[in-house]
Short mmCIF file of C-alpha atoms in Angstrom, two decimals:
data_model
loop_
_atom_site.label_atom_id
_atom_site.label_comp_id
_atom_site.label_asym_id
_atom_site.label_seq_id
_atom_site.Cartn_x
_atom_site.Cartn_y
_atom_site.Cartn_z
CA UNK N 1 0.06 0.02 0.12
CA UNK N 2 1.41 3.28 -0.76
CA UNK N 3 2.01 5.63 2.32
CA UNK N 4 0.28 8.31 2.47
CA UNK N 5 -0.46 11.09 5.25
CA UNK N 6 -2.67 10.74 7.72
CA UNK N 7 -4.29 14.11 10.24
CA UNK N 8 -6.60 12.75 13.00
CA UNK N 9 -9.40 15.57 14.21
CA UNK N 10 -10.20 15.29 17.45
CA UNK N 11 -11.47 16.80 20.19
CA UNK N 12 -14.35 16.31 23.00
CA UNK N 13 -18.06 17.00 21.77
CA UNK N 14 -19.47 19.90 20.13
CA UNK N 15 -15.54 21.72 20.72
CA UNK N 16 -15.91 22.58 16.71
CA UNK N 17 -14.14 19.79 14.79
CA UNK N 18 -16.51 19.46 12.04
CA UNK N 19 -16.65 23.93 11.56
CA UNK N 20 -12.77 23.47 11.50
CA UNK N 21 -12.74 20.67 9.10
CA UNK N 22 -14.79 21.92 6.49
CA UNK N 23 -13.01 25.20 6.82
CA UNK N 24 -9.44 23.39 5.64
CA UNK N 25 -11.16 21.72 3.59
CA UNK N 26 -12.32 25.04 1.64
CA UNK N 27 -9.50 26.86 1.38
CA UNK N 28 -6.42 25.28 3.00
CA UNK N 29 -5.57 22.41 0.41
CA UNK N 30 -5.22 23.92 -2.87
CA UNK N 31 -6.69 21.61 -4.95
CA UNK N 32 -4.90 18.26 -3.67
CA UNK N 33 -6.98 15.52 -3.01
CA UNK N 34 -8.14 14.18 0.16
CA UNK N 35 -10.26 11.94 1.68
CA UNK N 36 -12.20 12.10 4.52
CA UNK N 37 -13.25 9.59 7.24
CA UNK N 38 -15.29 10.69 9.74
CA UNK N 39 -16.09 8.15 12.92
CA UNK N 40 -19.83 9.24 14.26
CA UNK N 41 -20.96 7.45 17.82
CA UNK N 42 -24.63 7.65 16.98
CA UNK N 43 -26.80 5.57 14.29
CA UNK N 44 -27.35 8.75 12.01
CA UNK N 45 -24.37 10.50 10.44
CA UNK N 46 -24.63 14.53 10.55
CA UNK N 47 -21.61 15.90 10.67
CA UNK N 48 -20.87 14.31 7.12
CA UNK N 49 -23.74 16.00 5.35
CA UNK N 50 -21.43 19.22 6.38
CA UNK N 51 -18.23 18.08 3.97
CA UNK N 52 -19.64 15.86 1.50
CA UNK N 53 -20.23 17.52 -2.07
CA UNK N 54 -16.79 19.74 -1.28
CA UNK N 55 -14.78 19.87 -3.86
CA UNK N 56 -11.57 18.90 -2.13
CA UNK N 57 -13.02 15.87 -0.83
CA UNK N 58 -12.09 12.87 -3.24
CA UNK N 59 -13.86 10.90 -0.79
CA UNK N 60 -15.96 10.81 2.28
CA UNK N 61 -16.60 8.02 4.28
CA UNK N 62 -18.53 7.85 7.14
CA UNK N 63 -18.23 5.07 10.06
CA UNK N 64 -21.04 5.27 12.39
CA UNK N 65 -22.51 3.30 15.57
CA UNK N 66 -19.07 2.70 17.04
CA UNK N 67 -15.59 3.90 17.96
CA UNK N 68 -13.22 4.06 14.94
CA UNK N 69 -10.54 2.95 17.59
CA UNK N 70 -12.05 0.49 19.44
CA UNK N 71 -15.17 -1.36 17.71
CA UNK N 72 -13.79 -1.77 14.22
CA UNK N 73 -11.15 -4.73 14.07
CA UNK N 74 -7.94 -3.83 12.39
CA UNK N 75 -8.45 -6.13 9.78
CA UNK N 76 -11.78 -4.13 8.48
CA UNK N 77 -9.79 -0.82 9.26
CA UNK N 78 -6.77 -1.86 7.05
CA UNK N 79 -8.90 -3.28 4.45
CA UNK N 80 -10.89 0.16 4.54
CA UNK N 81 -7.99 2.29 4.37
CA UNK N 82 -6.48 0.57 1.68
CA UNK N 83 -9.77 1.06 -0.47
CA UNK N 84 -9.49 4.18 -0.24
CA UNK N 85 -5.76 4.68 -0.92
CA UNK N 86 -5.90 2.41 -4.11
CA UNK N 87 -9.43 4.14 -5.33
CA UNK N 88 -9.30 7.72 -4.51
CA UNK N 89 -5.65 8.11 -4.67
CA UNK N 90 -5.70 10.95 -2.05
CA UNK N 91 -3.05 13.40 -0.48
CA UNK N 92 -4.11 13.34 2.54
CA UNK N 93 -6.61 11.43 4.87
CA UNK N 94 -8.44 13.48 7.74
CA UNK N 95 -10.07 11.14 10.28
CA UNK N 96 -12.62 12.80 12.13
CA UNK N 97 -12.57 11.00 15.31
CA UNK N 98 -15.86 10.99 17.63
CA UNK N 99 -15.56 13.41 20.42
CA UNK N 100 -15.49 11.03 22.76
CA UNK N 101 -12.00 9.10 21.13
CA UNK N 102 -9.03 8.66 22.87
CA UNK N 103 -6.45 9.54 20.20
CA UNK N 104 -3.78 7.33 21.05
CA UNK N 105 -5.60 4.08 19.91
CA UNK N 106 -6.33 5.23 16.50
CA UNK N 107 -2.85 6.80 15.82
CA UNK N 108 -1.29 3.32 16.69
CA UNK N 109 -3.99 1.46 13.95
CA UNK N 110 -2.71 4.49 11.54
CA UNK N 111 0.86 3.57 11.90
CA UNK N 112 0.40 -0.31 12.12
CA UNK N 113 -2.15 0.18 8.63
CA UNK N 114 1.12 1.31 6.90
CA UNK N 115 0.13 4.66 7.21
CA UNK N 116 2.29 8.00 7.52
CA UNK N 117 0.61 9.70 11.27
CA UNK N 118 1.40 13.52 10.25
CA UNK N 119 -0.17 14.86 12.97
CA UNK N 120 -3.47 15.12 15.28
CA UNK N 121 -4.88 18.28 15.81
CA UNK N 122 -7.37 18.65 18.78
CA UNK N 123 -9.94 21.24 19.01
CA UNK N 124 -10.91 22.77 22.50
CA UNK N 125 -13.62 24.61 23.18
CA UNK N 126 -12.07 27.47 24.98
CA UNK N 127 -15.53 28.12 27.16
CA UNK N 128 -16.03 23.90 28.28
CA UNK N 129 -12.47 23.22 28.36
CA UNK N 130 -12.36 23.18 32.83
CA UNK N 131 -15.45 21.17 32.50
CA UNK N 132 -14.71 19.03 29.80
CA UNK N 133 -11.41 18.24 31.28
CA UNK N 134 -12.64 17.63 35.17
CA UNK N 135 -15.61 15.51 33.70
CA UNK N 136 -14.26 13.35 31.21
CA UNK N 137 -10.65 12.04 31.06
CA UNK N 138 -10.77 11.43 27.43
CA UNK N 139 -10.84 15.35 27.12
CA UNK N 140 -7.44 15.51 28.74
CA UNK N 141 -6.34 12.46 26.37
CA UNK N 142 -7.12 14.22 23.38
CA UNK N 143 -5.57 17.26 24.75
CA UNK N 144 -2.20 15.55 25.73
CA UNK N 145 -1.28 13.29 22.64
CA UNK N 146 -1.93 16.34 20.56
CA UNK N 147 0.90 17.81 18.09
CA UNK N 148 -1.79 21.02 17.29
CA UNK N 149 -4.11 22.31 20.11
CA UNK N 150 -6.67 24.76 18.77
CA UNK N 151 -8.38 26.95 21.10
CA UNK N 152 -11.85 27.25 19.26
CA UNK N 153 -14.59 29.31 20.58
CA UNK N 154 -12.54 32.40 21.54
CA UNK N 155 -15.41 34.60 20.65
CA UNK N 156 -17.45 33.08 23.85
CA UNK N 157 -14.56 33.84 26.68
CA UNK N 158 -12.78 37.11 27.12
CA UNK N 159 -9.23 37.48 27.63
CA UNK N 160 -8.50 36.47 30.66
CA UNK N 161 -10.12 33.13 30.20
CA UNK N 162 -8.62 32.50 27.10
CA UNK N 163 -4.95 33.05 28.65
CA UNK N 164 -6.01 30.89 31.35
CA UNK N 165 -7.18 27.79 29.24
CA UNK N 166 -4.08 28.54 27.18
CA UNK N 167 -1.53 27.94 30.34
CA UNK N 168 -3.33 24.92 31.18
CA UNK N 169 -3.57 23.28 27.74
CA UNK N 170 0.50 24.27 28.25
CA UNK N 171 0.50 22.32 31.35
CA UNK N 172 -0.72 19.67 29.84
CA UNK N 173 1.09 19.03 26.75
CA UNK N 174 4.15 21.93 26.07
CA UNK N 175 5.30 20.83 23.02
CA UNK N 176 2.23 20.68 21.37
CA UNK N 177 1.71 24.34 18.65
CA UNK N 178 -1.31 26.04 20.15
CA UNK N 179 -3.73 28.34 17.74
CA UNK N 180 -6.47 30.45 18.49
CA UNK N 181 -9.52 30.14 16.73
CA UNK N 182 -13.38 31.51 16.64
#
């Protein structure tokens, strides 16, 4: 299988992952073909409708009713990835994980499938970060695994609160590059 770069887009529920994905697909890839894998936790996928039909998306696959990192076996995952690579010949595969997924097992699966893990990008809801990290261990795991942290929803907090969240992010993951977004 040809090596293809993979970005894992993660972040807790409601953080803005799909909005960021749509923006990147609309503005950031300069005509390079992209395959998108969206992982929905529920039976009905809503996020896939947001990116379907965008010109940058060569192939979009939506996986519903389970977490890609623990519900789909390695063999099926490898077959699905192989089919995407062979049929779409993408420059990049973006996997948007469910908001309840720990990205580390998914990163391991990507590497085990022979793909090049480019980055783990975690979107953080600035307005709800403290509550998310306090109530859900996976929110902390998403921050700790990130290569890039996108502090989102800055329009909902003041500068003092944003700076406090950035300090907490730096304490949890000092190696990740931090970006701001609204």
